[in-house]
Structure formats: C-alpha cells, structure tokens
PDB file of C-alpha atoms in Angstrom:
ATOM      1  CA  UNK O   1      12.515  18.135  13.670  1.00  0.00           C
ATOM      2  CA  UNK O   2      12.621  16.662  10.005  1.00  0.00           C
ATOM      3  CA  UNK O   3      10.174  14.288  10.720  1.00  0.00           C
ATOM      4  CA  UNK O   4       7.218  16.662  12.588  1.00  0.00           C
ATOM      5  CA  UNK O   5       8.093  19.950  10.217  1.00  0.00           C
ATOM      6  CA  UNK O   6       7.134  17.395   7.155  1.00  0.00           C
ATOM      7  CA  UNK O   7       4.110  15.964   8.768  1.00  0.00           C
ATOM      8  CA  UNK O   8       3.036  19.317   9.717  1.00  0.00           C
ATOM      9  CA  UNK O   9       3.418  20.764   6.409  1.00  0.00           C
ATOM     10  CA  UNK O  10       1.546  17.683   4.773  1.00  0.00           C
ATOM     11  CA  UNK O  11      -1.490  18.077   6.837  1.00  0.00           C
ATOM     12  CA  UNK O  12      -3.325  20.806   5.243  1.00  0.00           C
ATOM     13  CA  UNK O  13      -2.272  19.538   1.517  1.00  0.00           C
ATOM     14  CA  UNK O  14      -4.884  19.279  -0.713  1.00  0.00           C
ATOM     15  CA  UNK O  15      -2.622  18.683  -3.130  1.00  0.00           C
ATOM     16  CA  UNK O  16      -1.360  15.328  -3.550  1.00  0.00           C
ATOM     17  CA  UNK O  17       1.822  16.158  -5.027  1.00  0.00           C
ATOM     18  CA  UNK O  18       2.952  18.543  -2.290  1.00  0.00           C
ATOM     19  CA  UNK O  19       1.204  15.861   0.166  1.00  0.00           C
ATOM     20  CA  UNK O  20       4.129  13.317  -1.055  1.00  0.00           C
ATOM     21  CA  UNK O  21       6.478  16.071  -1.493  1.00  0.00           C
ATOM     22  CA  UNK O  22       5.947  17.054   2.320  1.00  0.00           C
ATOM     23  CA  UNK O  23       6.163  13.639   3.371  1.00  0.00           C
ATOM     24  CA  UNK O  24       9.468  12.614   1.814  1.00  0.00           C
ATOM     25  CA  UNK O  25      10.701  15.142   3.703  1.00  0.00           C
ATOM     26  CA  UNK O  26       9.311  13.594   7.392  1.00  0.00           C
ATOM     27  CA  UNK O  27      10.450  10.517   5.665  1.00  0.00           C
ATOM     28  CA  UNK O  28      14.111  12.604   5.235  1.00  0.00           C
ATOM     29  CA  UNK O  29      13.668  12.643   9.225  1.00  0.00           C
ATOM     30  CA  UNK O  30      13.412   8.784   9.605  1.00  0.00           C
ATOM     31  CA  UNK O  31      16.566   8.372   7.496  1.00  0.00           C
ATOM     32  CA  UNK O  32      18.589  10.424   9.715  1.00  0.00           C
ATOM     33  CA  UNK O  33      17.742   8.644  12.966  1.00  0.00           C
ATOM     34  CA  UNK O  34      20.137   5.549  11.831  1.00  0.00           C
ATOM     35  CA  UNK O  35      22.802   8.308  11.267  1.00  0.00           C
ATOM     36  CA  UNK O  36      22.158   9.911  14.582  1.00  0.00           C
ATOM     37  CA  UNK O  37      23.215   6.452  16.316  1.00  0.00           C
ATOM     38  CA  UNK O  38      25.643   5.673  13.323  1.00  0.00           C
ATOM     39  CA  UNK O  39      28.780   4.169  15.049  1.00  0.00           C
ATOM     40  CA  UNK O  40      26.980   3.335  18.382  1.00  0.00           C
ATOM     41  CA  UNK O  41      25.367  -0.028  17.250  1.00  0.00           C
ATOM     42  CA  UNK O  42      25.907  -1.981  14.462  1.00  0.00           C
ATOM     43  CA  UNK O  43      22.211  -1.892  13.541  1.00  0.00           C
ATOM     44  CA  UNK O  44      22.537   1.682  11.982  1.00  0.00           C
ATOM     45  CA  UNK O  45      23.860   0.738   8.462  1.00  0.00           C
ATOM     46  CA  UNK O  46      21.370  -2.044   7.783  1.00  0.00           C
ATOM     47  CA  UNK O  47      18.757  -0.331   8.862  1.00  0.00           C
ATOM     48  CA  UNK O  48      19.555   2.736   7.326  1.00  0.00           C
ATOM     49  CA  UNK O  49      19.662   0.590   3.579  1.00  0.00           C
ATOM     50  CA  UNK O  50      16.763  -1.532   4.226  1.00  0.00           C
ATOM     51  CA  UNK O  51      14.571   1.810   4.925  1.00  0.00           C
ATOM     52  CA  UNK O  52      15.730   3.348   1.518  1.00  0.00           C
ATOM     53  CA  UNK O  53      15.685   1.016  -0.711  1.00  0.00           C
ATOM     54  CA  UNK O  54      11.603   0.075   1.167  1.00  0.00           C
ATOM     55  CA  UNK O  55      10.861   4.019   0.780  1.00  0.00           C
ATOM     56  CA  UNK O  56      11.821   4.284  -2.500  1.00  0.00           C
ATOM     57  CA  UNK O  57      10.087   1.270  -4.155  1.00  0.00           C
ATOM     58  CA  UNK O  58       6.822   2.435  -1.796  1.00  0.00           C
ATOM     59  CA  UNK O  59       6.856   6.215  -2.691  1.00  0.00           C
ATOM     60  CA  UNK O  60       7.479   5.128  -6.572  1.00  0.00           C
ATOM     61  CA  UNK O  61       4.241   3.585  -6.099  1.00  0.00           C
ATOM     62  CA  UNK O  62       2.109   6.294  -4.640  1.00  0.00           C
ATOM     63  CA  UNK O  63       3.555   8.642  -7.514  1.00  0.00           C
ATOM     64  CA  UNK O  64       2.998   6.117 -10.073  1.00  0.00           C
ATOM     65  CA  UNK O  65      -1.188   6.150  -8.905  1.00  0.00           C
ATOM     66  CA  UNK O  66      -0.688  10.233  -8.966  1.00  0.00           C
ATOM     67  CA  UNK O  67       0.764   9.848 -12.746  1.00  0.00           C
ATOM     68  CA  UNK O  68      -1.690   7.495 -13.912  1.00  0.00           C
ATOM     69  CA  UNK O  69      -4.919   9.621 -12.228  1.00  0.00           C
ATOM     70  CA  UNK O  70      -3.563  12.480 -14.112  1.00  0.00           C
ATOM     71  CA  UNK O  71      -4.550  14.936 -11.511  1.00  0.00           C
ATOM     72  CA  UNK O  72      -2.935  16.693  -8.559  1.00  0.00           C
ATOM     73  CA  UNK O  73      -6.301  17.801  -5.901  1.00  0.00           C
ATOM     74  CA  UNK O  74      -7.264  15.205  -3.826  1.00  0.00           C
ATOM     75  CA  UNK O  75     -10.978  15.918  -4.841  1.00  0.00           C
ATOM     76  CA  UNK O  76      -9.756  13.791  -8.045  1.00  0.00           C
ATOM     77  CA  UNK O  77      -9.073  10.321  -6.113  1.00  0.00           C
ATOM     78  CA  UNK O  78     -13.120  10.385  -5.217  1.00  0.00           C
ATOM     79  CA  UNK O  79     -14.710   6.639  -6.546  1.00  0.00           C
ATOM     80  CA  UNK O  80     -11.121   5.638  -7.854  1.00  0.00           C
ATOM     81  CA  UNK O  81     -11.956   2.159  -6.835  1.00  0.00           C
ATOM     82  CA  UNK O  82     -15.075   2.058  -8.784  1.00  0.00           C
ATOM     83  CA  UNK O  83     -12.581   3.211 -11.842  1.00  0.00           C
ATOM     84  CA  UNK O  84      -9.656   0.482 -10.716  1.00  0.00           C
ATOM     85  CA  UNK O  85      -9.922  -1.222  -8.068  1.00  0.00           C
ATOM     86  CA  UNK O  86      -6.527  -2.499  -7.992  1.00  0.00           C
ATOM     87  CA  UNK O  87      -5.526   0.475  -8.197  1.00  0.00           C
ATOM     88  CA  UNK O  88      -7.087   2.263  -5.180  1.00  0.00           C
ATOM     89  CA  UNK O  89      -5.982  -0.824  -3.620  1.00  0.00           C
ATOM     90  CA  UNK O  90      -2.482  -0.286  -4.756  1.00  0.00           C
ATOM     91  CA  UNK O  91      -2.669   3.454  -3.163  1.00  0.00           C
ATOM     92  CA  UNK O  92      -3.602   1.875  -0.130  1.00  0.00           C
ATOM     93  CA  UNK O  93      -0.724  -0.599  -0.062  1.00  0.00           C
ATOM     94  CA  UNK O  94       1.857   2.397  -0.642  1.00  0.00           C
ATOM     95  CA  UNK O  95       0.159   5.124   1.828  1.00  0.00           C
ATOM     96  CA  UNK O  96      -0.195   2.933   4.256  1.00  0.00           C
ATOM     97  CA  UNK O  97       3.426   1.321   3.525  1.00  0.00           C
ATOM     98  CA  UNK O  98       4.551   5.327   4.411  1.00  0.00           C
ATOM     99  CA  UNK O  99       3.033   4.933   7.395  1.00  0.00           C
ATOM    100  CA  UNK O 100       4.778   1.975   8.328  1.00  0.00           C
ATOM    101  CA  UNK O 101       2.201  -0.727   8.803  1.00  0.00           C
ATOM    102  CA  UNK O 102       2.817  -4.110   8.625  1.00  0.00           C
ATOM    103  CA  UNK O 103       2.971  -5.778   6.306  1.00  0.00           C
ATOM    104  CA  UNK O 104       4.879  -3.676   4.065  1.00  0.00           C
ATOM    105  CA  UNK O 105       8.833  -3.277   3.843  1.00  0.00           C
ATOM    106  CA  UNK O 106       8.271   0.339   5.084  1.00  0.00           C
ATOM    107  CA  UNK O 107       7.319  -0.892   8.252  1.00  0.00           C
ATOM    108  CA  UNK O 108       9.905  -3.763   8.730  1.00  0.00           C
ATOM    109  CA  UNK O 109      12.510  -0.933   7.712  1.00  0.00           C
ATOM    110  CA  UNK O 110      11.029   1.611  10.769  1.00  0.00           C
ATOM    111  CA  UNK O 111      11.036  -1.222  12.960  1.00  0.00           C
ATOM    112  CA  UNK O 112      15.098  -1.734  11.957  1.00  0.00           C
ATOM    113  CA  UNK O 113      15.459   1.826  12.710  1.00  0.00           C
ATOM    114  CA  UNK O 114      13.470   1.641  15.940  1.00  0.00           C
ATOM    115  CA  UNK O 115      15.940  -1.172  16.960  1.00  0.00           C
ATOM    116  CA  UNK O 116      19.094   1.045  15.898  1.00  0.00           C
ATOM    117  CA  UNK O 117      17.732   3.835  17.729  1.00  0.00           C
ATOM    118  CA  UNK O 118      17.270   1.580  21.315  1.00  0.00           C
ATOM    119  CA  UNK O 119      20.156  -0.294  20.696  1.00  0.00           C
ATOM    120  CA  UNK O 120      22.388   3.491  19.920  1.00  0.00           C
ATOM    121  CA  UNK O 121      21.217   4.665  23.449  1.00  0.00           C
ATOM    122  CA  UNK O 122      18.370   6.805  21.966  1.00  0.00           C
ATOM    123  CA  UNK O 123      15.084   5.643  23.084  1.00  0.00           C
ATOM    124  CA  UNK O 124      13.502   8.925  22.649  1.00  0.00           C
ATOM    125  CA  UNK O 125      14.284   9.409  19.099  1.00  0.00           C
ATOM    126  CA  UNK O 126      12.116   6.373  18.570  1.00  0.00           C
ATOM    127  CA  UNK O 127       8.873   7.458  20.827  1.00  0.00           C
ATOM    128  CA  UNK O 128       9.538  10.637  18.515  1.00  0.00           C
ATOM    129  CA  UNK O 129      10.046   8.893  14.793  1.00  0.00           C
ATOM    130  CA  UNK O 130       6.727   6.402  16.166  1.00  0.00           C
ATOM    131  CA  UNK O 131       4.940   9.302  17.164  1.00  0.00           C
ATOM    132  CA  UNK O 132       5.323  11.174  13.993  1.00  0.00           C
ATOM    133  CA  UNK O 133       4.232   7.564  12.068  1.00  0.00           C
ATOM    134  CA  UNK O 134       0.890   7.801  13.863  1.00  0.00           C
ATOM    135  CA  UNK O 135       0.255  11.641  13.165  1.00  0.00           C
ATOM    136  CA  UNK O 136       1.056  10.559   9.419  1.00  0.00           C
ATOM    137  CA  UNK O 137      -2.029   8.585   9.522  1.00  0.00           C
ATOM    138  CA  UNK O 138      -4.451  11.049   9.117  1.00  0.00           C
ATOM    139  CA  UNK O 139      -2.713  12.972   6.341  1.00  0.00           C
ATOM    140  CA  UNK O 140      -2.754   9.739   4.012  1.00  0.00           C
ATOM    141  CA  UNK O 141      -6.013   8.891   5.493  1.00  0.00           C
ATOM    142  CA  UNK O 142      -7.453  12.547   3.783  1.00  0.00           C
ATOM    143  CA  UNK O 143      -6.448  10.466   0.671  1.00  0.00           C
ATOM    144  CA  UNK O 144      -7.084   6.875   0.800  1.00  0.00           C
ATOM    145  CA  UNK O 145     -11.082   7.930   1.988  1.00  0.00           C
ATOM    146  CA  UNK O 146     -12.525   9.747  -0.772  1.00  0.00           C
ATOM    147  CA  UNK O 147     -10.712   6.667  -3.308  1.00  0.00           C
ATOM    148  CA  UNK O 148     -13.298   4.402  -2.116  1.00  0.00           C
ATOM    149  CA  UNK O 149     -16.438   6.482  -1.229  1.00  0.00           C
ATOM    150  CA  UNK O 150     -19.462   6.680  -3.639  1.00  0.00           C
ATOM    151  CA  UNK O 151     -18.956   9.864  -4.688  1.00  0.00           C
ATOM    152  CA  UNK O 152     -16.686  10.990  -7.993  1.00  0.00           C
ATOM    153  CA  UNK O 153     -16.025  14.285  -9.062  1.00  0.00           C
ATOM    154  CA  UNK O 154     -13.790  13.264 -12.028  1.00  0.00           C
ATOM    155  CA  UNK O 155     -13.691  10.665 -14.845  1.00  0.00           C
ATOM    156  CA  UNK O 156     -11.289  10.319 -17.309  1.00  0.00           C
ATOM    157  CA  UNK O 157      -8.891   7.195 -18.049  1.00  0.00           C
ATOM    158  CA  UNK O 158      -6.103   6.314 -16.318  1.00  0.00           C
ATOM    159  CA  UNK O 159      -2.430   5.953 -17.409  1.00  0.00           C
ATOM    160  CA  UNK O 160      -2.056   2.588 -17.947  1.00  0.00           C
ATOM    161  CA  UNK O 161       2.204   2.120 -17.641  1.00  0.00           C
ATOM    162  CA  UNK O 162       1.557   3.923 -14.552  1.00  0.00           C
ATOM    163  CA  UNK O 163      -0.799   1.656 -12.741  1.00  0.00           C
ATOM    164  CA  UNK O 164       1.431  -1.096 -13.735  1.00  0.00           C
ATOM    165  CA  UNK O 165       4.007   0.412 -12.305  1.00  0.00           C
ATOM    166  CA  UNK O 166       1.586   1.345  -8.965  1.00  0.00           C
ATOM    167  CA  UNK O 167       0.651  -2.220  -8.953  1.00  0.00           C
ATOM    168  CA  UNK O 168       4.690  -3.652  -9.074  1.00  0.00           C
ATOM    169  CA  UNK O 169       5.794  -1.160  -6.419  1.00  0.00           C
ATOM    170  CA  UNK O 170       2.772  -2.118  -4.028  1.00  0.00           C
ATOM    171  CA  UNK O 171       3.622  -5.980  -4.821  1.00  0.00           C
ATOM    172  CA  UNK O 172       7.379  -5.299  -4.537  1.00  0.00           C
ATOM    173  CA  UNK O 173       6.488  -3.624  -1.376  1.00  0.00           C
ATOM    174  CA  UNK O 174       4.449  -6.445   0.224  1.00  0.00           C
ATOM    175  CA  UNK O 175       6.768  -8.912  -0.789  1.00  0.00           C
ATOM    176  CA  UNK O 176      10.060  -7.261   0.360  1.00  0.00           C
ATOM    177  CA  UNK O 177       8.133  -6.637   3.633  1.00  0.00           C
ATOM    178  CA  UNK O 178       6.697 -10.182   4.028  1.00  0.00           C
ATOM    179  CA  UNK O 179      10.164 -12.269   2.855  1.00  0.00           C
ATOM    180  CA  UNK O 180      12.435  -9.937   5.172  1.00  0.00           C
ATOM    181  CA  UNK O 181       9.809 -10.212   8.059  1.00  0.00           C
ATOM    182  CA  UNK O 182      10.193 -13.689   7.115  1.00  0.00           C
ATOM    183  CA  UNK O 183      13.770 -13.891   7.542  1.00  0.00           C
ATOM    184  CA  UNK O 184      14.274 -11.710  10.444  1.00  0.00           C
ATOM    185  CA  UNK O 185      11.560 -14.196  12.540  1.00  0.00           C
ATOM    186  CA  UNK O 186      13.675 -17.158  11.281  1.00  0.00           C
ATOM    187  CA  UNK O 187      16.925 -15.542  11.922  1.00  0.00           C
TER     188      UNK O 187
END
C-alpha cells in the first residue's frame, strides 16, 4: 500500500521536492517488504541494509541536484544539461537509480529484496514492489525530459558544493551497484 499510495501521490507533482518527498515514501514501501518476510529467509536482513544504505546515498544525490538548481518547479530543470552536463547526467544516474535500473546499487538492492520476498514465500509482494518500480518511471521521467530538451525557462548559477555532492552520490551509486553486482555474480 506504501509503495502505490507514494507513487500515486508523486505523479501529479510538479514540484520536485514533494516529487522526492512522495517517493521516499513508495520507497518506505520497498523497505518494509524485507520485514514482511523477516524471519522466513535469511535474505531479509541483508537485503533490507543493502537497500538503505543504496537509497540513501541515491536520494542524497537527487536532493543535492534540487539544492544546487536552487529551485523547486520542475519547469526549472528545462536545458540543465546545456548549464551542466554532468550534472543532468548525475540526475539521471540518481532518478533512474530510484527506479531501480541497473546499474545502480538501487537496483541490485530491489533485486535482494525481490529474492527475500520469493525466497519468504511471498511472490506477490514482489510482482507488486516490481510493478510499482515501473509506474515510478514516468514520474521521474516528467523530470529527467525537460533537463535535456532545448528549451530553458530559467538561468541562474548553480550551487557548486551541491553538484559535487550530486556528482559523488551518482558515482558512489554506480560504483556500489557495479562492485556488489560484481561480487554477487562471483559469489
């Protein structure tokens, strides 16, 4: 219910802020699902770490871009790529990572908590958590779009602690994902 109430609420947002603000709570939803099977496999408690610690170094870089744009409507983010490049690509990287594509540690940890939820006897809360992570899509899409079209409705400079911190947290996010999809192939 966490998971669809939060996507739900994040659709219509046209402001970015709330946009994260309703996603954390979906995200809220994927947290739970290793607690839901908590006890039935030993996958929960990994999986349930792995996903937090991912999430939180991903979402610290989508509000680190919000920080250093200096602005809250979406209509804001228009060109941002013509204005940094590296950072629009570093918006990407984190949205994207929220979603749970690969090759970001947000996607290794939904995949962990995918695994937890078979492996605990609950198949559907994982054709519900990767449900919700495709719906989620469009919502970040409405923001990633407009940061690389042509068109800009707003210049002004950008905080520059906070798209060093947006670049680290997209890196750190690659990285983490990349080294533990690594390991978990190897292991």
């Amino acid at each position: 219910v966490t998971m669809t109430l939060g996507n739900l609420a994040a659709f219509t947002q046209d402001n970015v802020r709330r946009l994260l603000a309703y996603s954390t709570i979906g995200q809220a939803g994927y947290l739970l699902i290793p607690v839901a099977v908590a006890g039935r496999t030993d996958l929960a408690e990994p999986a349930l770490l792995f996903f937090l610690a991912a999430y939180a170094v991903t979402n610290l870089g989508a509000f680190a871009v919000v920080i250093a744009v200096g602005r809250d409507d979406l209509a804001a983010y228009g060109a941002l790529a013509r204005r940094s490049r590296l950072l629009a690509v570093s918006l990407v990287v984190c949205l994207l990572g929220l979603v749970g594509t690969p090759p970001t540690a947000v996607f290794v940890g939904k995949l962990l908590m995918f695994g937890a939820a078979l492996d605990g006897g609950h198949a559907w809360l994982a054709v519900v958590a990767a449900v919700n992570s495709v719906a989620s899509v469009f919502y970040y899409l409405r923001w990633i779009v407009p940061a690389f079209s042509r068109d800009t409705t707003w210049e002004g400079d950008l905080d520059r602690s906070a798209r060093w911190t947006a670049y680290l947290a997209a890196a750190g996010s690659l990285a983490l994902g990349i080294g533990s999809g690594i390991a978990l192939t190897i292991g």
